[in-house]
mmCIF file of C-alpha atoms and ligand atoms in Angstrom:
data_model
loop_
_atom_site.group_PDB
_atom_site.id
_atom_site.type_symbol
_atom_site.label_atom_id
_atom_site.label_comp_id
_atom_site.label_asym_id
_atom_site.label_seq_id
_atom_site.Cartn_x
_atom_site.Cartn_y
_atom_site.Cartn_z
ATOM 1 C CA UNK A 1 8.180 -20.318 -16.268
ATOM 2 C CA UNK A 2 7.996 -19.073 -19.820
ATOM 3 C CA UNK A 3 10.595 -16.818 -21.266
ATOM 4 C CA UNK A 4 8.075 -14.455 -22.719
ATOM 5 C CA UNK A 5 5.620 -13.015 -20.184
ATOM 6 C CA UNK A 6 1.988 -13.229 -21.272
ATOM 7 C CA UNK A 7 1.500 -9.595 -20.316
ATOM 8 C CA UNK A 8 3.990 -8.664 -23.011
ATOM 9 C CA UNK A 9 2.028 -10.338 -25.771
ATOM 10 C CA UNK A 10 -1.565 -9.598 -24.814
ATOM 11 C CA UNK A 11 -3.068 -6.455 -26.337
ATOM 12 C CA UNK A 12 -3.798 -3.999 -23.587
ATOM 13 C CA UNK A 13 -7.499 -3.671 -24.158
ATOM 14 C CA UNK A 14 -8.020 -7.436 -24.185
ATOM 15 C CA UNK A 15 -5.796 -7.685 -21.180
ATOM 16 C CA UNK A 16 -7.919 -5.348 -19.092
ATOM 17 C CA UNK A 17 -11.186 -6.864 -20.334
ATOM 18 C CA UNK A 18 -9.889 -10.269 -19.115
ATOM 19 C CA UNK A 19 -8.828 -8.719 -15.894
ATOM 20 C CA UNK A 20 -12.310 -7.286 -15.251
ATOM 21 C CA UNK A 21 -13.866 -10.719 -15.818
ATOM 22 C CA UNK A 22 -11.465 -12.181 -13.267
ATOM 23 C CA UNK A 23 -12.688 -9.858 -10.496
ATOM 24 C CA UNK A 24 -15.016 -11.604 -8.166
ATOM 25 C CA UNK A 25 -17.424 -10.122 -5.669
ATOM 26 C CA UNK A 26 -16.696 -9.468 -2.003
ATOM 27 C CA UNK A 27 -14.764 -12.151 -0.264
ATOM 28 C CA UNK A 28 -13.726 -10.304 2.851
ATOM 29 C CA UNK A 29 -14.780 -6.970 4.344
ATOM 30 C CA UNK A 30 -13.319 -7.108 6.754
ATOM 31 C CA UNK A 31 -4.531 1.583 4.794
ATOM 32 C CA UNK A 32 13.597 19.429 4.145
ATOM 33 C CA UNK A 33 11.869 17.604 6.945
ATOM 34 C CA UNK A 34 11.429 14.045 6.073
ATOM 35 C CA UNK A 35 7.762 13.383 6.546
ATOM 36 C CA UNK A 36 6.473 9.999 5.465
ATOM 37 C CA UNK A 37 3.250 11.511 4.368
ATOM 38 C CA UNK A 38 4.276 14.961 3.244
ATOM 39 C CA UNK A 39 2.707 18.121 4.716
ATOM 40 C CA UNK A 40 1.582 18.086 8.311
ATOM 41 C CA UNK A 41 -2.181 17.799 7.740
ATOM 42 C CA UNK A 42 -4.855 17.031 5.219
ATOM 43 C CA UNK A 43 -6.437 19.779 3.030
ATOM 44 C CA UNK A 44 -9.328 21.634 4.725
ATOM 45 C CA UNK A 45 -11.467 21.596 1.616
ATOM 46 C CA UNK A 46 -14.677 19.579 1.797
ATOM 47 C CA UNK A 47 -14.032 17.796 -1.441
ATOM 48 C CA UNK A 48 -14.680 14.491 0.276
ATOM 49 C CA UNK A 49 -18.272 15.563 1.180
ATOM 50 C CA UNK A 50 -19.460 15.182 -2.437
ATOM 51 C CA UNK A 51 -21.786 12.261 -3.132
ATOM 52 C CA UNK A 52 -20.130 8.884 -3.714
ATOM 53 C CA UNK A 53 -19.394 8.490 -7.365
ATOM 54 C CA UNK A 54 -20.165 4.765 -7.411
ATOM 55 C CA UNK A 55 -20.376 5.063 -11.179
ATOM 56 C CA UNK A 56 -16.563 5.369 -11.085
ATOM 57 C CA UNK A 57 -16.457 1.605 -10.785
ATOM 58 C CA UNK A 58 -18.188 -1.468 -9.422
ATOM 59 C CA UNK A 59 -18.180 -1.694 -5.637
ATOM 60 C CA UNK A 60 -20.259 -4.087 -3.636
ATOM 61 C CA UNK A 61 -20.898 -1.841 -0.688
ATOM 62 C CA UNK A 62 -20.633 1.844 0.148
ATOM 63 C CA UNK A 63 -19.376 1.477 3.726
ATOM 64 C CA UNK A 64 -16.674 -0.343 5.667
ATOM 65 C CA UNK A 65 -17.495 -2.880 8.415
ATOM 66 C CA UNK A 66 -17.559 -0.099 11.007
ATOM 67 C CA UNK A 67 -20.188 1.885 9.038
ATOM 68 C CA UNK A 68 -17.728 4.454 7.664
ATOM 69 C CA UNK A 69 -18.647 5.718 4.155
ATOM 70 C CA UNK A 70 -16.146 5.155 1.353
ATOM 71 C CA UNK A 71 -13.931 8.043 0.480
ATOM 72 C CA UNK A 72 -14.975 9.312 -2.919
ATOM 73 C CA UNK A 73 -13.130 8.028 -6.040
ATOM 74 C CA UNK A 74 -11.907 11.442 -6.945
ATOM 75 C CA UNK A 75 -10.304 11.950 -3.588
ATOM 76 C CA UNK A 76 -8.724 8.488 -3.406
ATOM 77 C CA UNK A 77 -7.178 9.052 -6.843
ATOM 78 C CA UNK A 78 -6.556 12.796 -6.510
ATOM 79 C CA UNK A 79 -4.799 13.112 -3.168
ATOM 80 C CA UNK A 80 -1.816 10.848 -3.033
ATOM 81 C CA UNK A 81 1.582 10.266 -1.503
ATOM 82 C CA UNK A 82 4.085 9.125 -4.145
ATOM 83 C CA UNK A 83 7.413 10.820 -3.820
ATOM 84 C CA UNK A 84 8.719 9.258 -7.018
ATOM 85 C CA UNK A 85 6.415 11.664 -8.829
ATOM 86 C CA UNK A 86 5.819 14.618 -6.524
ATOM 87 C CA UNK A 87 5.908 15.584 -2.906
ATOM 88 C CA UNK A 88 2.681 17.658 -3.471
ATOM 89 C CA UNK A 89 -0.260 15.235 -2.909
ATOM 90 C CA UNK A 90 -2.524 17.139 -5.291
ATOM 91 C CA UNK A 91 0.059 17.096 -8.111
ATOM 92 C CA UNK A 92 0.923 13.417 -8.009
ATOM 93 C CA UNK A 93 -1.988 12.445 -10.294
ATOM 94 C CA UNK A 94 -0.881 14.756 -13.138
ATOM 95 C CA UNK A 95 2.830 13.975 -12.605
ATOM 96 C CA UNK A 96 2.132 10.237 -12.864
ATOM 97 C CA UNK A 97 0.007 10.523 -15.988
ATOM 98 C CA UNK A 98 1.627 8.488 -18.800
ATOM 99 C CA UNK A 99 3.538 6.201 -16.433
ATOM 100 C CA UNK A 100 3.711 2.964 -18.453
ATOM 101 C CA UNK A 101 2.870 -0.186 -16.422
ATOM 102 C CA UNK A 102 2.709 -2.846 -19.212
ATOM 103 C CA UNK A 103 4.756 -4.877 -19.581
ATOM 104 C CA UNK A 104 5.497 -5.362 -15.846
ATOM 105 C CA UNK A 105 7.026 -8.162 -13.945
ATOM 106 C CA UNK A 106 7.732 -8.929 -10.302
ATOM 107 C CA UNK A 107 10.713 -11.029 -9.172
ATOM 108 C CA UNK A 108 9.952 -13.131 -6.093
ATOM 109 C CA UNK A 109 13.251 -14.482 -4.800
ATOM 110 C CA UNK A 110 15.502 -15.035 -1.826
ATOM 111 C CA UNK A 111 14.752 -17.706 0.774
ATOM 112 C CA UNK A 112 12.178 -19.612 -1.273
ATOM 113 C CA UNK A 113 12.206 -23.087 -2.802
ATOM 114 C CA UNK A 114 10.801 -21.900 -6.085
ATOM 115 C CA UNK A 115 11.981 -18.424 -7.035
ATOM 116 C CA UNK A 116 9.960 -17.078 -9.966
ATOM 117 C CA UNK A 117 9.342 -13.982 -12.078
ATOM 118 C CA UNK A 118 5.652 -13.231 -12.326
ATOM 119 C CA UNK A 119 4.231 -11.389 -15.314
ATOM 120 C CA UNK A 120 1.447 -8.900 -14.638
ATOM 121 C CA UNK A 121 -1.169 -11.190 -16.130
ATOM 122 C CA UNK A 122 -0.023 -14.051 -13.814
ATOM 123 C CA UNK A 123 -0.726 -11.811 -10.874
ATOM 124 C CA UNK A 124 -4.002 -10.460 -12.233
ATOM 125 C CA UNK A 125 -5.153 -14.039 -12.496
ATOM 126 C CA UNK A 126 -4.747 -14.360 -8.710
ATOM 127 C CA UNK A 127 -7.105 -11.399 -8.203
ATOM 128 C CA UNK A 128 -9.983 -12.630 -6.109
ATOM 129 C CA UNK A 129 -10.835 -10.162 -3.405
ATOM 130 C CA UNK A 130 -12.490 -6.828 -2.890
ATOM 131 C CA UNK A 131 -11.396 -5.320 0.438
ATOM 132 C CA UNK A 132 -12.760 -2.154 1.930
ATOM 133 C CA UNK A 133 -9.888 -0.892 4.140
ATOM 134 C CA UNK A 134 -9.186 2.226 6.139
ATOM 135 C CA UNK A 135 -5.891 3.834 5.156
ATOM 136 C CA UNK A 136 -4.362 5.787 8.063
ATOM 137 C CA UNK A 137 -1.321 7.988 7.081
ATOM 138 C CA UNK A 138 1.278 8.515 9.794
ATOM 139 C CA UNK A 139 0.629 12.229 9.195
ATOM 140 C CA UNK A 140 -2.803 12.123 10.783
ATOM 141 C CA UNK A 141 -5.261 11.825 7.879
ATOM 142 C CA UNK A 142 -7.263 8.831 6.734
ATOM 143 C CA UNK A 143 -9.547 7.432 3.962
ATOM 144 C CA UNK A 144 -11.715 4.383 3.369
ATOM 145 C CA UNK A 145 -10.775 2.704 0.185
ATOM 146 C CA UNK A 146 -12.321 -0.186 -1.862
ATOM 147 C CA UNK A 147 -9.351 -2.182 -3.227
ATOM 148 C CA UNK A 148 -9.349 -5.191 -5.463
ATOM 149 C CA UNK A 149 -6.497 -7.618 -5.542
ATOM 150 C CA UNK A 150 -5.214 -10.794 -3.956
ATOM 151 C CA UNK A 151 -3.906 -11.673 -0.513
ATOM 152 C CA UNK A 152 -0.145 -11.678 -0.513
ATOM 153 C CA UNK A 153 -0.108 -15.290 0.909
ATOM 154 C CA UNK A 154 -1.604 -16.490 -2.374
ATOM 155 C CA UNK A 155 1.573 -15.282 -4.207
ATOM 156 C CA UNK A 156 4.078 -16.312 -1.494
ATOM 157 C CA UNK A 157 2.647 -19.874 -1.214
ATOM 158 C CA UNK A 158 3.518 -20.343 -4.943
ATOM 159 C CA UNK A 159 7.215 -19.731 -4.300
ATOM 160 C CA UNK A 160 7.359 -21.777 -1.039
ATOM 161 C CA UNK A 161 9.289 -19.752 1.594
ATOM 162 C CA UNK A 162 11.969 -21.855 3.231
ATOM 163 C CA UNK A 163 12.146 -22.402 7.027
ATOM 164 C CA UNK A 164 14.940 -19.862 7.299
ATOM 165 C CA UNK A 165 12.838 -16.995 5.801
ATOM 166 C CA UNK A 166 11.752 -14.536 8.515
ATOM 167 C CA UNK A 167 11.011 -11.247 6.683
ATOM 168 C CA UNK A 168 9.731 -10.077 3.344
ATOM 169 C CA UNK A 169 11.400 -7.131 1.561
ATOM 170 C CA UNK A 170 9.546 -5.097 -1.091
ATOM 171 C CA UNK A 171 11.083 -2.851 -3.688
ATOM 172 C CA UNK A 172 9.566 -0.203 -6.026
ATOM 173 C CA UNK A 173 10.705 0.206 -9.594
ATOM 174 C CA UNK A 174 14.045 2.086 -9.727
ATOM 175 C CA UNK A 175 14.105 4.171 -12.841
ATOM 176 C CA UNK A 176 14.525 7.912 -12.666
ATOM 177 C CA UNK A 177 13.720 8.296 -16.355
ATOM 178 C CA UNK A 178 10.178 7.064 -15.566
ATOM 179 C CA UNK A 179 9.898 8.305 -11.930
ATOM 180 C CA UNK A 180 11.427 11.825 -11.920
ATOM 181 C CA UNK A 181 11.249 12.149 -8.146
ATOM 182 C CA UNK A 182 13.998 9.543 -7.967
ATOM 183 C CA UNK A 183 16.420 12.247 -9.094
ATOM 184 C CA UNK A 184 15.960 13.970 -5.781
ATOM 185 C CA UNK A 185 19.040 13.264 -3.692
ATOM 186 C CA UNK A 186 17.635 13.266 -0.166
ATOM 187 C CA UNK A 187 16.065 9.813 -0.261
ATOM 188 C CA UNK A 188 17.748 6.532 -0.835
ATOM 189 C CA UNK A 189 16.009 5.115 -3.805
ATOM 190 C CA UNK A 190 14.315 2.816 -4.561
ATOM 191 C CA UNK A 191 11.518 2.950 -2.094
ATOM 192 C CA UNK A 192 11.808 -0.155 0.081
ATOM 193 C CA UNK A 193 9.447 -1.640 2.739
ATOM 194 C CA UNK A 194 9.361 -4.798 4.734
ATOM 195 C CA UNK A 195 7.076 -7.052 6.816
ATOM 196 C CA UNK A 196 7.749 -9.977 9.105
ATOM 197 C CA UNK A 197 6.788 -13.209 7.299
ATOM 198 C CA UNK A 198 3.816 -13.821 9.563
ATOM 199 C CA UNK A 199 2.532 -10.329 8.851
ATOM 200 C CA UNK A 200 2.966 -10.934 5.151
ATOM 201 C CA UNK A 201 1.066 -14.220 5.335
ATOM 202 C CA UNK A 202 -1.867 -12.607 7.253
ATOM 203 C CA UNK A 203 -5.034 -12.705 5.228
ATOM 204 C CA UNK A 204 -5.576 -8.970 5.587
ATOM 205 C CA UNK A 205 -2.354 -8.247 3.796
ATOM 206 C CA UNK A 206 -3.343 -7.484 0.241
ATOM 207 C CA UNK A 207 -1.567 -6.924 -3.071
ATOM 208 C CA UNK A 208 -3.931 -4.370 -4.753
ATOM 209 C CA UNK A 209 -4.323 -4.276 -8.475
ATOM 210 C CA UNK A 210 -7.446 -2.106 -8.554
ATOM 211 C CA UNK A 211 -9.450 0.479 -6.741
ATOM 212 C CA UNK A 212 -13.247 1.125 -7.013
ATOM 213 C CA UNK A 213 -13.422 -1.943 -9.263
ATOM 214 C CA UNK A 214 -11.150 -0.385 -11.891
ATOM 215 C CA UNK A 215 -7.494 -0.995 -12.687
ATOM 216 C CA UNK A 216 -5.255 0.798 -10.208
ATOM 217 C CA UNK A 217 -4.353 4.286 -11.598
ATOM 218 C CA UNK A 218 -0.676 5.220 -11.708
ATOM 219 C CA UNK A 219 -0.963 7.638 -8.770
ATOM 220 C CA UNK A 220 -2.212 4.785 -6.492
ATOM 221 C CA UNK A 221 0.663 2.511 -7.304
ATOM 222 C CA UNK A 222 -0.127 0.745 -10.567
ATOM 223 C CA UNK A 223 0.037 -1.897 -11.512
ATOM 224 C CA UNK A 224 0.554 -3.546 -8.137
ATOM 225 C CA UNK A 225 0.955 -2.177 -4.554
ATOM 226 C CA UNK A 226 0.966 -3.537 -1.134
ATOM 227 C CA UNK A 227 -1.838 -2.674 1.371
ATOM 228 C CA UNK A 228 -1.394 -3.461 5.083
ATOM 229 C CA UNK A 229 -4.419 -1.813 6.714
ATOM 230 C CA UNK A 230 -3.319 -2.031 10.362
ATOM 231 C CA UNK A 231 -0.084 -0.202 9.660
ATOM 232 C CA UNK A 232 0.624 3.437 8.769
ATOM 233 C CA UNK A 233 0.182 4.075 5.048
ATOM 234 C CA UNK A 234 3.851 4.400 4.243
ATOM 235 C CA UNK A 235 4.222 0.659 4.706
ATOM 236 C CA UNK A 236 1.905 0.189 1.668
ATOM 237 C CA UNK A 237 4.578 0.337 -1.014
ATOM 238 C CA UNK A 238 3.587 1.179 -4.608
ATOM 239 C CA UNK A 239 4.703 -0.088 -8.102
ATOM 240 C CA UNK A 240 6.387 -3.235 -6.628
ATOM 241 C CA UNK A 241 8.981 -4.999 -8.828
ATOM 242 C CA UNK A 242 10.745 -7.238 -6.384
ATOM 243 C CA UNK A 243 9.698 -9.278 -3.284
ATOM 244 C CA UNK A 244 12.532 -10.910 -1.450
ATOM 245 C CA UNK A 245 12.296 -13.451 1.352
ATOM 246 C CA UNK A 246 15.127 -12.963 3.832
ATOM 247 C CA UNK A 247 16.257 -13.749 7.399
ATOM 248 C CA UNK A 248 17.295 -10.149 8.000
ATOM 249 C CA UNK A 249 14.929 -7.333 9.005
ATOM 250 C CA UNK A 250 14.749 -5.042 5.916
ATOM 251 C CA UNK A 251 15.570 -1.305 6.310
ATOM 252 C CA UNK A 252 12.882 0.699 4.749
ATOM 253 C CA UNK A 253 13.351 4.008 2.910
ATOM 254 C CA UNK A 254 11.821 5.861 5.836
ATOM 255 C CA UNK A 255 13.859 4.028 8.463
ATOM 256 C CA UNK A 256 16.988 5.032 6.511
ATOM 257 C CA UNK A 257 15.827 8.650 6.028
ATOM 258 C CA UNK A 258 14.651 9.305 9.564
ATOM 259 C CA UNK A 259 15.430 6.449 11.984
ATOM 260 C CA UNK A 260 14.189 8.398 15.014
ATOM 261 C CA UNK A 261 10.789 8.926 13.441
ATOM 262 C CA UNK A 262 9.867 5.816 11.473
ATOM 263 C CA UNK A 263 10.150 2.243 12.649
ATOM 264 C CA UNK A 264 9.956 -1.132 11.052
ATOM 265 C CA UNK A 265 6.616 -2.239 12.505
ATOM 266 C CA UNK A 266 4.709 1.040 12.244
ATOM 267 C CA UNK A 267 1.449 -0.406 13.567
ATOM 268 C CA UNK A 268 -1.218 2.298 13.926
ATOM 269 C CA UNK A 269 -1.189 3.082 17.637
ATOM 270 C CA UNK A 270 -2.964 6.146 19.174
ATOM 271 C CA UNK A 271 -0.893 5.766 22.337
ATOM 272 C CA UNK A 272 2.506 6.131 20.604
ATOM 273 C CA UNK A 273 3.056 9.656 19.280
ATOM 274 C CA UNK A 274 5.166 10.544 16.407
ATOM 275 C CA UNK A 275 8.104 12.611 17.765
ATOM 276 C CA UNK A 276 6.629 15.726 16.186
ATOM 277 C CA UNK A 277 2.862 15.221 16.561
ATOM 278 C CA UNK A 278 0.172 13.287 18.336
ATOM 279 C CA UNK A 279 -1.249 10.073 16.851
ATOM 280 C CA UNK A 280 -4.296 10.060 19.162
ATOM 281 C CA UNK A 281 -6.718 11.254 16.517
ATOM 282 C CA UNK A 282 -6.942 11.770 12.765
ATOM 283 C CA UNK A 283 -8.831 13.637 10.073
ATOM 284 C CA UNK A 284 -10.893 11.486 7.801
ATOM 285 C CA UNK A 285 -10.601 13.144 4.460
ATOM 286 C CA UNK A 286 -13.962 14.839 3.687
ATOM 287 C CA UNK A 287 -14.974 15.191 7.352
ATOM 288 C CA UNK A 288 -14.715 18.313 9.388
ATOM 289 C CA UNK A 289 -13.016 17.909 12.740
ATOM 290 C CA UNK A 290 -11.089 14.921 13.890
ATOM 291 C CA UNK A 291 -11.943 11.369 15.075
ATOM 292 C CA UNK A 292 -10.101 9.141 17.604
ATOM 293 C CA UNK A 293 -7.457 6.846 15.943
ATOM 294 C CA UNK A 294 -8.186 3.138 16.662
ATOM 295 C CA UNK A 295 -5.550 0.691 17.804
ATOM 296 C CA UNK A 296 -4.271 -1.197 14.826
ATOM 297 C CA UNK A 297 -6.519 1.069 12.768
ATOM 298 C CA UNK A 298 -9.611 -0.863 13.861
ATOM 299 C CA UNK A 299 -8.179 -4.302 12.967
ATOM 300 C CA UNK A 300 -7.032 -5.251 16.499
ATOM 301 C CA UNK A 301 -9.165 -8.362 16.783
ATOM 302 C CA UNK A 302 -7.608 -9.753 13.578
ATOM 303 C CA UNK A 303 -3.919 -8.860 14.155
ATOM 304 C CA UNK A 304 -3.107 -8.116 17.851
ATOM 305 C CA UNK A 305 -2.111 -11.736 18.358
ATOM 306 C CA UNK A 306 0.822 -11.263 15.935
ATOM 307 C CA UNK A 307 2.476 -9.100 18.571
ATOM 308 C CA UNK A 308 1.819 -11.013 21.773
ATOM 309 C CA UNK A 309 4.620 -10.351 24.272
ATOM 310 C CA UNK A 310 5.962 -7.338 22.373
ATOM 311 C CA UNK A 311 6.110 -3.940 23.985
ATOM 312 C CA UNK A 312 4.184 -2.013 21.375
ATOM 313 C CA UNK A 313 5.579 1.282 22.680
ATOM 314 C CA UNK A 314 9.132 0.105 22.053
ATOM 315 C CA UNK A 315 8.537 -1.773 18.825
ATOM 316 C CA UNK A 316 7.179 1.129 16.843
HETATM 317 N N1 MTE B 401 5.154 3.879 -2.205
HETATM 318 C C1 MTE B 401 6.142 4.479 -2.954
HETATM 319 N N2 MTE B 401 6.821 3.741 -3.802
HETATM 320 N N3 MTE B 401 6.392 5.821 -2.805
HETATM 321 C C2 MTE B 401 5.749 6.607 -1.908
HETATM 322 O O1 MTE B 401 6.054 7.821 -1.832
HETATM 323 N N4 MTE B 401 4.049 6.706 -0.120
HETATM 324 C C3 MTE B 401 3.407 5.964 0.905
HETATM 325 C C4 MTE B 401 2.657 4.750 0.376
HETATM 326 N N5 MTE B 401 3.439 4.015 -0.643
HETATM 327 C C5 MTE B 401 4.723 6.020 -1.120
HETATM 328 C C6 MTE B 401 4.438 4.606 -1.345
HETATM 329 C C7 MTE B 401 2.581 6.771 1.785
HETATM 330 S S1 MTE B 401 3.395 7.842 2.819
HETATM 331 C C8 MTE B 401 1.237 6.539 1.816
HETATM 332 S S2 MTE B 401 0.335 7.343 3.003
HETATM 333 C C9 MTE B 401 0.538 5.727 0.808
HETATM 334 O O2 MTE B 401 1.418 5.148 -0.130
HETATM 335 C C10 MTE B 401 -0.560 6.559 0.119
HETATM 336 O O3 MTE B 401 -1.241 5.705 -0.801
HETATM 337 P P1 MTE B 401 -2.357 6.390 -1.721
HETATM 338 O O4 MTE B 401 -1.696 7.557 -2.447
HETATM 339 O O5 MTE B 401 -2.842 5.286 -2.609
HETATM 340 O O6 MTE B 401 -3.414 6.908 -0.808
#
């Protein structure tokens, strides 16, 4: 490990040019009342019905593996949940403008043989995947998003988790001077999320560094955010600065804020309703009407075996 991170000495323009060269084509195609996704429903505007702005960036396909069209770039980057900046989804983009993400580093520590601090460029060098994933918010809306990034297991294998490690805890930057929403007293900052180690090592679990073939915008969690497509969107923590391997189940921000409403696993499940609304269907942003919600958000074949023997009604 070098004492000066390469991302601190690389001019930004050169840095992003390098980053684009590192992006490779599709490897796998295959996500106050304390609401984890803000207001109770998606906007009724038909903004999502506009033609796909593929020119926004390079994407290798316009549909997910189920034939669903990508949600337009403007919607993916203009309708966001990010309480560190605003609780109003349509204001997050403006509120996050100017959020500085270079230099950036991520500490990976805890129950690992080789704890390490990764500079942003180290992590961008791992970037190797474009993944088209459905994002299903616990509030009942969804999008289809083309991410770029790297599978989390690529990072974790570099630090060598020990046999005692059972969970992975993720933490967002904690700095109210840069994230004004962290001055709000009703959440326990920083934003924290967690996965079981086998969930974290699953190939679908992505660390996203880009969207639509472009660097991740601040409002989507720049420079690095988790994406776990079979779980509700609140698990996909943004602006990650620390990843800790542990033998104790982490308590997420949402579990601490509303333990009766948000659990640790939070797998998308149309048969387990939120205490205040049904999870049986959802509104795909840009579509009129609602569509049935799929078990595990449509990734059942890939991930159901992780939960063999568990009562999925109990282990929400
Ligand atoms: N991460 C942090 N740090 N803060 C947040 O408020 N919101 C979560 C998740 N990650 C959130 C977060 C929720 S509720 C959702 S639905 C997704 O981010 C939304 O991601 P998107 O804005 O890229 O669509």
